[in-house]
């Protein structure tokens, strides 16, 4: 343990590191030394000085504020995640209850409108064959050539698309849409895409964590693939 003796002529002055080390080793040093505490002051940014006790209280208040902010952030994230999970649960159950493609498409539209509050959405399936189903069909080659970057892999694309691509997906509604997300539907091959649009600039931004949107795409891919297989099997009979 470091020894500290009163300064006498010829004795070198203590430096800041030595004082710091001593106080760390003796956290109760100021106990019973109220007169010393009252004389100590810490310069403030505004030029005035405050006592050591006042400074300690100020630090404790600042830490409390930071802790409250972190706790509020965690709670808000938890509530948001809970809302997402509840919406996905409803979405999944609605799809599972659908008996054919028409019911599945209606379930998707209803869930996106009411459970997820998505203002604009477009479900596009890849096919060159005409269909009476209430869903949009496009050629896979044409779609991939126009939306190459958004369909370059199996992950969700969030960010800005140029006017040509926006017009291809959303038609004449592009002026109202400020952020977009595109989830490729793939199981095991590409069968289409689910595009979401919002009037809010930050709703689908590039830095957004896309787990929930990706999960929607995964659920939809598997169920639609199953229903399409059943539909084709019925038509061949």
PDB file of C-alpha atoms in Angstrom:
ATOM      1  CA  UNK A   1       0.000   0.000   0.000  1.00  0.00           C
ATOM      2  CA  UNK A   2       1.335   3.454  -0.899  1.00  0.00           C
ATOM      3  CA  UNK A   3       2.465   5.565   2.062  1.00  0.00           C
ATOM      4  CA  UNK A   4       1.692   9.282   2.069  1.00  0.00           C
ATOM      5  CA  UNK A   5       3.526  11.644   4.392  1.00  0.00           C
ATOM      6  CA  UNK A   6       3.107  15.376   4.937  1.00  0.00           C
ATOM      7  CA  UNK A   7       5.052  17.462   2.492  1.00  0.00           C
ATOM      8  CA  UNK A   8       8.283  18.834   4.002  1.00  0.00           C
ATOM      9  CA  UNK A   9      11.018  20.959   2.490  1.00  0.00           C
ATOM     10  CA  UNK A  10      12.883  18.892  -0.102  1.00  0.00           C
ATOM     11  CA  UNK A  11       9.995  16.462  -0.569  1.00  0.00           C
ATOM     12  CA  UNK A  12       8.601  16.285  -4.100  1.00  0.00           C
ATOM     13  CA  UNK A  13       4.910  17.191  -4.527  1.00  0.00           C
ATOM     14  CA  UNK A  14       2.355  14.457  -5.070  1.00  0.00           C
ATOM     15  CA  UNK A  15       1.142  14.128  -8.630  1.00  0.00           C
ATOM     16  CA  UNK A  16      -2.458  13.600  -9.716  1.00  0.00           C
ATOM     17  CA  UNK A  17      -1.990   9.871 -10.372  1.00  0.00           C
ATOM     18  CA  UNK A  18      -0.695   9.279  -6.843  1.00  0.00           C
ATOM     19  CA  UNK A  19      -3.615  11.151  -5.329  1.00  0.00           C
ATOM     20  CA  UNK A  20      -6.041   9.191  -7.524  1.00  0.00           C
ATOM     21  CA  UNK A  21      -4.455   5.894  -6.500  1.00  0.00           C
ATOM     22  CA  UNK A  22      -4.646   6.807  -2.831  1.00  0.00           C
ATOM     23  CA  UNK A  23      -8.329   7.793  -3.016  1.00  0.00           C
ATOM     24  CA  UNK A  24      -9.182   4.597  -4.886  1.00  0.00           C
ATOM     25  CA  UNK A  25      -7.457   2.579  -2.148  1.00  0.00           C
ATOM     26  CA  UNK A  26      -9.200   4.626   0.554  1.00  0.00           C
ATOM     27  CA  UNK A  27     -12.778   5.294  -0.642  1.00  0.00           C
ATOM     28  CA  UNK A  28     -13.781   6.250   2.937  1.00  0.00           C
ATOM     29  CA  UNK A  29     -11.041   8.882   3.227  1.00  0.00           C
ATOM     30  CA  UNK A  30     -13.530  11.779   3.429  1.00  0.00           C
ATOM     31  CA  UNK A  31     -15.622  10.112   6.141  1.00  0.00           C
ATOM     32  CA  UNK A  32     -15.529  12.366   9.180  1.00  0.00           C
ATOM     33  CA  UNK A  33     -13.735  15.133   7.270  1.00  0.00           C
ATOM     34  CA  UNK A  34     -16.733  17.368   6.598  1.00  0.00           C
ATOM     35  CA  UNK A  35     -14.667  20.528   6.931  1.00  0.00           C
ATOM     36  CA  UNK A  36     -12.334  19.321   4.171  1.00  0.00           C
ATOM     37  CA  UNK A  37     -15.264  18.415   1.915  1.00  0.00           C
ATOM     38  CA  UNK A  38     -16.807  21.833   2.427  1.00  0.00           C
ATOM     39  CA  UNK A  39     -13.579  23.535   1.269  1.00  0.00           C
ATOM     40  CA  UNK A  40     -13.187  21.388  -1.864  1.00  0.00           C
ATOM     41  CA  UNK A  41     -14.675  22.684  -5.098  1.00  0.00           C
ATOM     42  CA  UNK A  42     -14.789  21.509  -8.698  1.00  0.00           C
ATOM     43  CA  UNK A  43     -14.721  24.025 -11.578  1.00  0.00           C
ATOM     44  CA  UNK A  44     -17.900  24.016 -13.648  1.00  0.00           C
ATOM     45  CA  UNK A  45     -18.090  24.399 -17.425  1.00  0.00           C
ATOM     46  CA  UNK A  46     -19.811  27.768 -16.966  1.00  0.00           C
ATOM     47  CA  UNK A  47     -16.853  29.079 -14.945  1.00  0.00           C
ATOM     48  CA  UNK A  48     -18.404  28.794 -11.469  1.00  0.00           C
ATOM     49  CA  UNK A  49     -17.454  26.170  -8.895  1.00  0.00           C
ATOM     50  CA  UNK A  50     -19.466  23.542  -7.080  1.00  0.00           C
ATOM     51  CA  UNK A  51     -18.647  21.407  -4.070  1.00  0.00           C
ATOM     52  CA  UNK A  52     -17.546  17.807  -4.342  1.00  0.00           C
ATOM     53  CA  UNK A  53     -20.830  16.618  -2.833  1.00  0.00           C
ATOM     54  CA  UNK A  54     -22.818  18.677  -5.336  1.00  0.00           C
ATOM     55  CA  UNK A  55     -20.759  17.210  -8.157  1.00  0.00           C
ATOM     56  CA  UNK A  56     -21.392  13.680  -6.892  1.00  0.00           C
ATOM     57  CA  UNK A  57     -25.128  14.354  -6.751  1.00  0.00           C
ATOM     58  CA  UNK A  58     -25.013  15.790 -10.260  1.00  0.00           C
ATOM     59  CA  UNK A  59     -23.235  12.673 -11.587  1.00  0.00           C
ATOM     60  CA  UNK A  60     -25.752  10.408  -9.874  1.00  0.00           C
ATOM     61  CA  UNK A  61     -28.638  12.350 -11.429  1.00  0.00           C
ATOM     62  CA  UNK A  62     -27.044  12.151 -14.885  1.00  0.00           C
ATOM     63  CA  UNK A  63     -26.512   8.397 -14.504  1.00  0.00           C
ATOM     64  CA  UNK A  64     -30.119   8.011 -13.377  1.00  0.00           C
ATOM     65  CA  UNK A  65     -31.349   9.906 -16.442  1.00  0.00           C
ATOM     66  CA  UNK A  66     -29.198   7.733 -18.743  1.00  0.00           C
ATOM     67  CA  UNK A  67     -30.473   4.577 -17.048  1.00  0.00           C
ATOM     68  CA  UNK A  68     -34.076   5.727 -17.437  1.00  0.00           C
ATOM     69  CA  UNK A  69     -33.496   6.444 -21.128  1.00  0.00           C
ATOM     70  CA  UNK A  70     -31.973   3.012 -21.713  1.00  0.00           C
ATOM     71  CA  UNK A  71     -34.807   1.335 -19.807  1.00  0.00           C
ATOM     72  CA  UNK A  72     -37.422   3.265 -21.800  1.00  0.00           C
ATOM     73  CA  UNK A  73     -35.706   2.277 -25.051  1.00  0.00           C
ATOM     74  CA  UNK A  74     -35.676  -1.410 -24.039  1.00  0.00           C
ATOM     75  CA  UNK A  75     -39.341  -1.314 -22.991  1.00  0.00           C
ATOM     76  CA  UNK A  76     -40.402   0.411 -26.226  1.00  0.00           C
ATOM     77  CA  UNK A  77     -38.486  -2.146 -28.304  1.00  0.00           C
ATOM     78  CA  UNK A  78     -40.091  -4.985 -26.357  1.00  0.00           C
ATOM     79  CA  UNK A  79     -43.570  -3.536 -26.938  1.00  0.00           C
ATOM     80  CA  UNK A  80     -42.864  -3.060 -30.644  1.00  0.00           C
ATOM     81  CA  UNK A  81     -41.566  -6.623 -30.989  1.00  0.00           C
ATOM     82  CA  UNK A  82     -44.636  -7.902 -29.171  1.00  0.00           C
ATOM     83  CA  UNK A  83     -46.889  -6.070 -31.633  1.00  0.00           C
ATOM     84  CA  UNK A  84     -44.926  -7.513 -34.560  1.00  0.00           C
ATOM     85  CA  UNK A  85     -45.171 -11.050 -33.203  1.00  0.00           C
ATOM     86  CA  UNK A  86     -48.900 -10.684 -32.616  1.00  0.00           C
ATOM     87  CA  UNK A  87     -49.406  -9.428 -36.179  1.00  0.00           C
ATOM     88  CA  UNK A  88     -47.323 -12.286 -37.593  1.00  0.00           C
ATOM     89  CA  UNK A  89     -49.312 -14.786 -35.522  1.00  0.00           C
ATOM     90  CA  UNK A  90     -52.570 -13.477 -37.024  1.00  0.00           C
ATOM     91  CA  UNK A  91     -51.008 -13.468 -40.485  1.00  0.00           C
ATOM     92  CA  UNK A  92     -49.841 -17.084 -40.140  1.00  0.00           C
ATOM     93  CA  UNK A  93     -53.165 -18.345 -38.811  1.00  0.00           C
ATOM     94  CA  UNK A  94     -55.084 -16.598 -41.603  1.00  0.00           C
ATOM     95  CA  UNK A  95     -52.875 -18.257 -44.217  1.00  0.00           C
ATOM     96  CA  UNK A  96     -53.187 -21.674 -42.606  1.00  0.00           C
ATOM     97  CA  UNK A  97     -56.976 -21.378 -42.620  1.00  0.00           C
ATOM     98  CA  UNK A  98     -57.070 -20.565 -46.351  1.00  0.00           C
ATOM     99  CA  UNK A  99     -58.097 -23.534 -48.507  1.00  0.00           C
ATOM    100  CA  UNK A 100     -57.052 -22.224 -51.896  1.00  0.00           C
ATOM    101  CA  UNK A 101     -55.059 -19.468 -53.600  1.00  0.00           C
ATOM    102  CA  UNK A 102     -57.975 -17.053 -53.694  1.00  0.00           C
ATOM    103  CA  UNK A 103     -58.539 -17.281 -49.939  1.00  0.00           C
ATOM    104  CA  UNK A 104     -54.799 -16.998 -49.284  1.00  0.00           C
ATOM    105  CA  UNK A 105     -54.499 -13.830 -51.371  1.00  0.00           C
ATOM    106  CA  UNK A 106     -57.472 -12.282 -49.565  1.00  0.00           C
ATOM    107  CA  UNK A 107     -55.919 -13.211 -46.211  1.00  0.00           C
ATOM    108  CA  UNK A 108     -52.612 -11.546 -47.177  1.00  0.00           C
ATOM    109  CA  UNK A 109     -54.305  -8.314 -48.239  1.00  0.00           C
ATOM    110  CA  UNK A 110     -56.493  -8.172 -45.143  1.00  0.00           C
ATOM    111  CA  UNK A 111     -53.585  -8.808 -42.779  1.00  0.00           C
ATOM    112  CA  UNK A 112     -51.294  -6.242 -44.413  1.00  0.00           C
ATOM    113  CA  UNK A 113     -54.059  -3.638 -44.328  1.00  0.00           C
ATOM    114  CA  UNK A 114     -55.290  -4.161 -40.770  1.00  0.00           C
ATOM    115  CA  UNK A 115     -52.628  -6.029 -38.770  1.00  0.00           C
ATOM    116  CA  UNK A 116     -49.495  -4.383 -40.175  1.00  0.00           C
ATOM    117  CA  UNK A 117     -51.015  -1.059 -41.270  1.00  0.00           C
ATOM    118  CA  UNK A 118     -49.106  -1.082 -44.551  1.00  0.00           C
ATOM    119  CA  UNK A 119     -50.538   1.604 -46.819  1.00  0.00           C
ATOM    120  CA  UNK A 120     -49.356   0.090 -50.110  1.00  0.00           C
ATOM    121  CA  UNK A 121     -48.560  -3.501 -50.971  1.00  0.00           C
ATOM    122  CA  UNK A 122     -48.227  -5.579 -54.088  1.00  0.00           C
ATOM    123  CA  UNK A 123     -48.094  -9.359 -54.375  1.00  0.00           C
ATOM    124  CA  UNK A 124     -46.567 -10.463 -57.681  1.00  0.00           C
ATOM    125  CA  UNK A 125     -46.309 -14.112 -58.691  1.00  0.00           C
ATOM    126  CA  UNK A 126     -44.153 -15.372 -61.537  1.00  0.00           C
ATOM    127  CA  UNK A 127     -46.046 -17.043 -64.361  1.00  0.00           C
ATOM    128  CA  UNK A 128     -46.519 -16.688 -68.105  1.00  0.00           C
ATOM    129  CA  UNK A 129     -49.895 -18.431 -67.929  1.00  0.00           C
ATOM    130  CA  UNK A 130     -53.095 -16.346 -67.597  1.00  0.00           C
ATOM    131  CA  UNK A 131     -55.097 -16.910 -64.441  1.00  0.00           C
ATOM    132  CA  UNK A 132     -58.471 -15.957 -63.026  1.00  0.00           C
ATOM    133  CA  UNK A 133     -57.027 -15.480 -59.560  1.00  0.00           C
ATOM    134  CA  UNK A 134     -57.236 -11.968 -58.006  1.00  0.00           C
ATOM    135  CA  UNK A 135     -53.473 -11.547 -57.988  1.00  0.00           C
ATOM    136  CA  UNK A 136     -50.929 -10.047 -60.341  1.00  0.00           C
ATOM    137  CA  UNK A 137     -48.838 -12.382 -62.475  1.00  0.00           C
ATOM    138  CA  UNK A 138     -45.679 -11.310 -64.285  1.00  0.00           C
ATOM    139  CA  UNK A 139     -42.976 -13.029 -66.282  1.00  0.00           C
ATOM    140  CA  UNK A 140     -40.113 -14.100 -64.065  1.00  0.00           C
ATOM    141  CA  UNK A 141     -37.493 -13.008 -66.606  1.00  0.00           C
ATOM    142  CA  UNK A 142     -38.959  -9.522 -67.020  1.00  0.00           C
ATOM    143  CA  UNK A 143     -39.359  -9.032 -63.281  1.00  0.00           C
ATOM    144  CA  UNK A 144     -35.819 -10.142 -62.515  1.00  0.00           C
ATOM    145  CA  UNK A 145     -34.371  -7.935 -65.247  1.00  0.00           C
ATOM    146  CA  UNK A 146     -36.149  -4.879 -63.829  1.00  0.00           C
ATOM    147  CA  UNK A 147     -35.648  -5.637 -60.134  1.00  0.00           C
ATOM    148  CA  UNK A 148     -32.276  -7.353 -60.231  1.00  0.00           C
ATOM    149  CA  UNK A 149     -30.794  -5.667 -57.159  1.00  0.00           C
ATOM    150  CA  UNK A 150     -33.954  -6.230 -55.129  1.00  0.00           C
ATOM    151  CA  UNK A 151     -34.053  -9.923 -56.074  1.00  0.00           C
ATOM    152  CA  UNK A 152     -30.326 -10.609 -56.152  1.00  0.00           C
ATOM    153  CA  UNK A 153     -30.534 -12.935 -53.145  1.00  0.00           C
ATOM    154  CA  UNK A 154     -33.033 -14.308 -50.689  1.00  0.00           C
ATOM    155  CA  UNK A 155     -32.849 -11.364 -48.302  1.00  0.00           C
ATOM    156  CA  UNK A 156     -35.269  -8.468 -47.979  1.00  0.00           C
ATOM    157  CA  UNK A 157     -34.455  -5.267 -49.850  1.00  0.00           C
ATOM    158  CA  UNK A 158     -35.181  -2.003 -47.993  1.00  0.00           C
ATOM    159  CA  UNK A 159     -34.379   1.344 -49.513  1.00  0.00           C
ATOM    160  CA  UNK A 160     -35.022   3.581 -52.481  1.00  0.00           C
ATOM    161  CA  UNK A 161     -35.895   2.231 -55.922  1.00  0.00           C
ATOM    162  CA  UNK A 162     -35.743   4.348 -59.055  1.00  0.00           C
ATOM    163  CA  UNK A 163     -38.909   5.606 -60.745  1.00  0.00           C
ATOM    164  CA  UNK A 164     -38.946   2.853 -63.384  1.00  0.00           C
ATOM    165  CA  UNK A 165     -38.883   0.073 -60.811  1.00  0.00           C
ATOM    166  CA  UNK A 166     -41.337   1.836 -58.533  1.00  0.00           C
ATOM    167  CA  UNK A 167     -43.752   2.254 -61.451  1.00  0.00           C
ATOM    168  CA  UNK A 168     -43.426  -1.423 -62.346  1.00  0.00           C
ATOM    169  CA  UNK A 169     -44.343  -2.491 -58.803  1.00  0.00           C
ATOM    170  CA  UNK A 170     -46.847   0.120 -57.636  1.00  0.00           C
ATOM    171  CA  UNK A 171     -48.145   1.679 -60.853  1.00  0.00           C
ATOM    172  CA  UNK A 172     -49.493   5.226 -60.496  1.00  0.00           C
ATOM    173  CA  UNK A 173     -49.156   5.267 -56.681  1.00  0.00           C
ATOM    174  CA  UNK A 174     -45.415   5.956 -56.708  1.00  0.00           C
ATOM    175  CA  UNK A 175     -45.747   9.662 -55.841  1.00  0.00           C
ATOM    176  CA  UNK A 176     -47.292   8.782 -52.473  1.00  0.00           C
ATOM    177  CA  UNK A 177     -44.665   6.197 -51.492  1.00  0.00           C
ATOM    178  CA  UNK A 178     -41.554   7.382 -49.645  1.00  0.00           C
ATOM    179  CA  UNK A 179     -40.050   4.097 -48.480  1.00  0.00           C
ATOM    180  CA  UNK A 180     -40.218   0.535 -49.804  1.00  0.00           C
ATOM    181  CA  UNK A 181     -39.400  -3.044 -48.852  1.00  0.00           C
ATOM    182  CA  UNK A 182     -39.266  -5.995 -51.258  1.00  0.00           C
ATOM    183  CA  UNK A 183     -39.334  -9.567 -49.942  1.00  0.00           C
ATOM    184  CA  UNK A 184     -38.529 -12.246 -52.550  1.00  0.00           C
ATOM    185  CA  UNK A 185     -40.806 -15.285 -52.307  1.00  0.00           C
ATOM    186  CA  UNK A 186     -38.649 -18.346 -52.697  1.00  0.00           C
ATOM    187  CA  UNK A 187     -39.338 -21.978 -51.824  1.00  0.00           C
ATOM    188  CA  UNK A 188     -37.131 -23.443 -53.154  1.00  0.00           C
ATOM    189  CA  UNK A 189     -37.086 -21.341 -56.342  1.00  0.00           C
ATOM    190  CA  UNK A 190     -38.413 -17.841 -56.865  1.00  0.00           C
ATOM    191  CA  UNK A 191     -42.195 -17.853 -57.169  1.00  0.00           C
ATOM    192  CA  UNK A 192     -42.750 -14.113 -56.811  1.00  0.00           C
ATOM    193  CA  UNK A 193     -42.300 -11.161 -54.521  1.00  0.00           C
ATOM    194  CA  UNK A 194     -44.093  -9.185 -51.832  1.00  0.00           C
ATOM    195  CA  UNK A 195     -43.560  -5.428 -52.065  1.00  0.00           C
ATOM    196  CA  UNK A 196     -44.493  -3.017 -49.268  1.00  0.00           C
ATOM    197  CA  UNK A 197     -44.704   0.752 -49.499  1.00  0.00           C
ATOM    198  CA  UNK A 198     -45.232   3.502 -46.958  1.00  0.00           C
ATOM    199  CA  UNK A 199     -45.875   7.242 -46.905  1.00  0.00           C
ATOM    200  CA  UNK A 200     -43.389   7.442 -44.017  1.00  0.00           C
ATOM    201  CA  UNK A 201     -39.774   8.029 -45.026  1.00  0.00           C
ATOM    202  CA  UNK A 202     -38.327   5.942 -42.166  1.00  0.00           C
ATOM    203  CA  UNK A 203     -40.819   3.057 -42.257  1.00  0.00           C
ATOM    204  CA  UNK A 204     -38.689   0.914 -44.600  1.00  0.00           C
ATOM    205  CA  UNK A 205     -35.224   2.420 -44.567  1.00  0.00           C
ATOM    206  CA  UNK A 206     -32.025   0.657 -45.624  1.00  0.00           C
ATOM    207  CA  UNK A 207     -30.767   0.314 -42.032  1.00  0.00           C
ATOM    208  CA  UNK A 208     -34.009  -1.313 -40.845  1.00  0.00           C
ATOM    209  CA  UNK A 209     -33.742  -4.713 -39.241  1.00  0.00           C
ATOM    210  CA  UNK A 210     -35.688  -6.888 -41.664  1.00  0.00           C
ATOM    211  CA  UNK A 211     -36.297 -10.064 -39.643  1.00  0.00           C
ATOM    212  CA  UNK A 212     -40.050  -9.575 -39.453  1.00  0.00           C
ATOM    213  CA  UNK A 213     -40.468  -8.752 -43.142  1.00  0.00           C
ATOM    214  CA  UNK A 214     -38.245 -11.692 -44.073  1.00  0.00           C
ATOM    215  CA  UNK A 215     -40.356 -13.935 -41.850  1.00  0.00           C
ATOM    216  CA  UNK A 216     -43.515 -12.784 -43.643  1.00  0.00           C
ATOM    217  CA  UNK A 217     -41.894 -13.684 -46.954  1.00  0.00           C
ATOM    218  CA  UNK A 218     -40.836 -17.119 -45.691  1.00  0.00           C
ATOM    219  CA  UNK A 219     -44.321 -17.982 -44.424  1.00  0.00           C
ATOM    220  CA  UNK A 220     -45.990 -16.721 -47.595  1.00  0.00           C
ATOM    221  CA  UNK A 221     -43.506 -18.531 -49.863  1.00  0.00           C
ATOM    222  CA  UNK A 222     -44.111 -21.904 -48.286  1.00  0.00           C
ATOM    223  CA  UNK A 223     -47.876 -21.663 -48.131  1.00  0.00           C
ATOM    224  CA  UNK A 224     -48.331 -20.308 -51.651  1.00  0.00           C
ATOM    225  CA  UNK A 225     -45.990 -22.956 -53.042  1.00  0.00           C
ATOM    226  CA  UNK A 226     -48.124 -25.603 -51.357  1.00  0.00           C
ATOM    227  CA  UNK A 227     -51.385 -24.134 -52.691  1.00  0.00           C
ATOM    228  CA  UNK A 228     -49.963 -23.688 -56.206  1.00  0.00           C
ATOM    229  CA  UNK A 229     -48.893 -27.332 -56.233  1.00  0.00           C
ATOM    230  CA  UNK A 230     -52.379 -28.444 -55.179  1.00  0.00           C
ATOM    231  CA  UNK A 231     -53.969 -26.153 -57.787  1.00  0.00           C
ATOM    232  CA  UNK A 232     -51.795 -27.552 -60.589  1.00  0.00           C
ATOM    233  CA  UNK A 233     -52.481 -31.089 -59.454  1.00  0.00           C
ATOM    234  CA  UNK A 234     -56.254 -30.484 -59.594  1.00  0.00           C
ATOM    235  CA  UNK A 235     -56.001 -28.965 -63.082  1.00  0.00           C
ATOM    236  CA  UNK A 236     -54.135 -32.010 -64.421  1.00  0.00           C
ATOM    237  CA  UNK A 237     -56.923 -34.374 -63.361  1.00  0.00           C
TER     238      UNK A 237
END
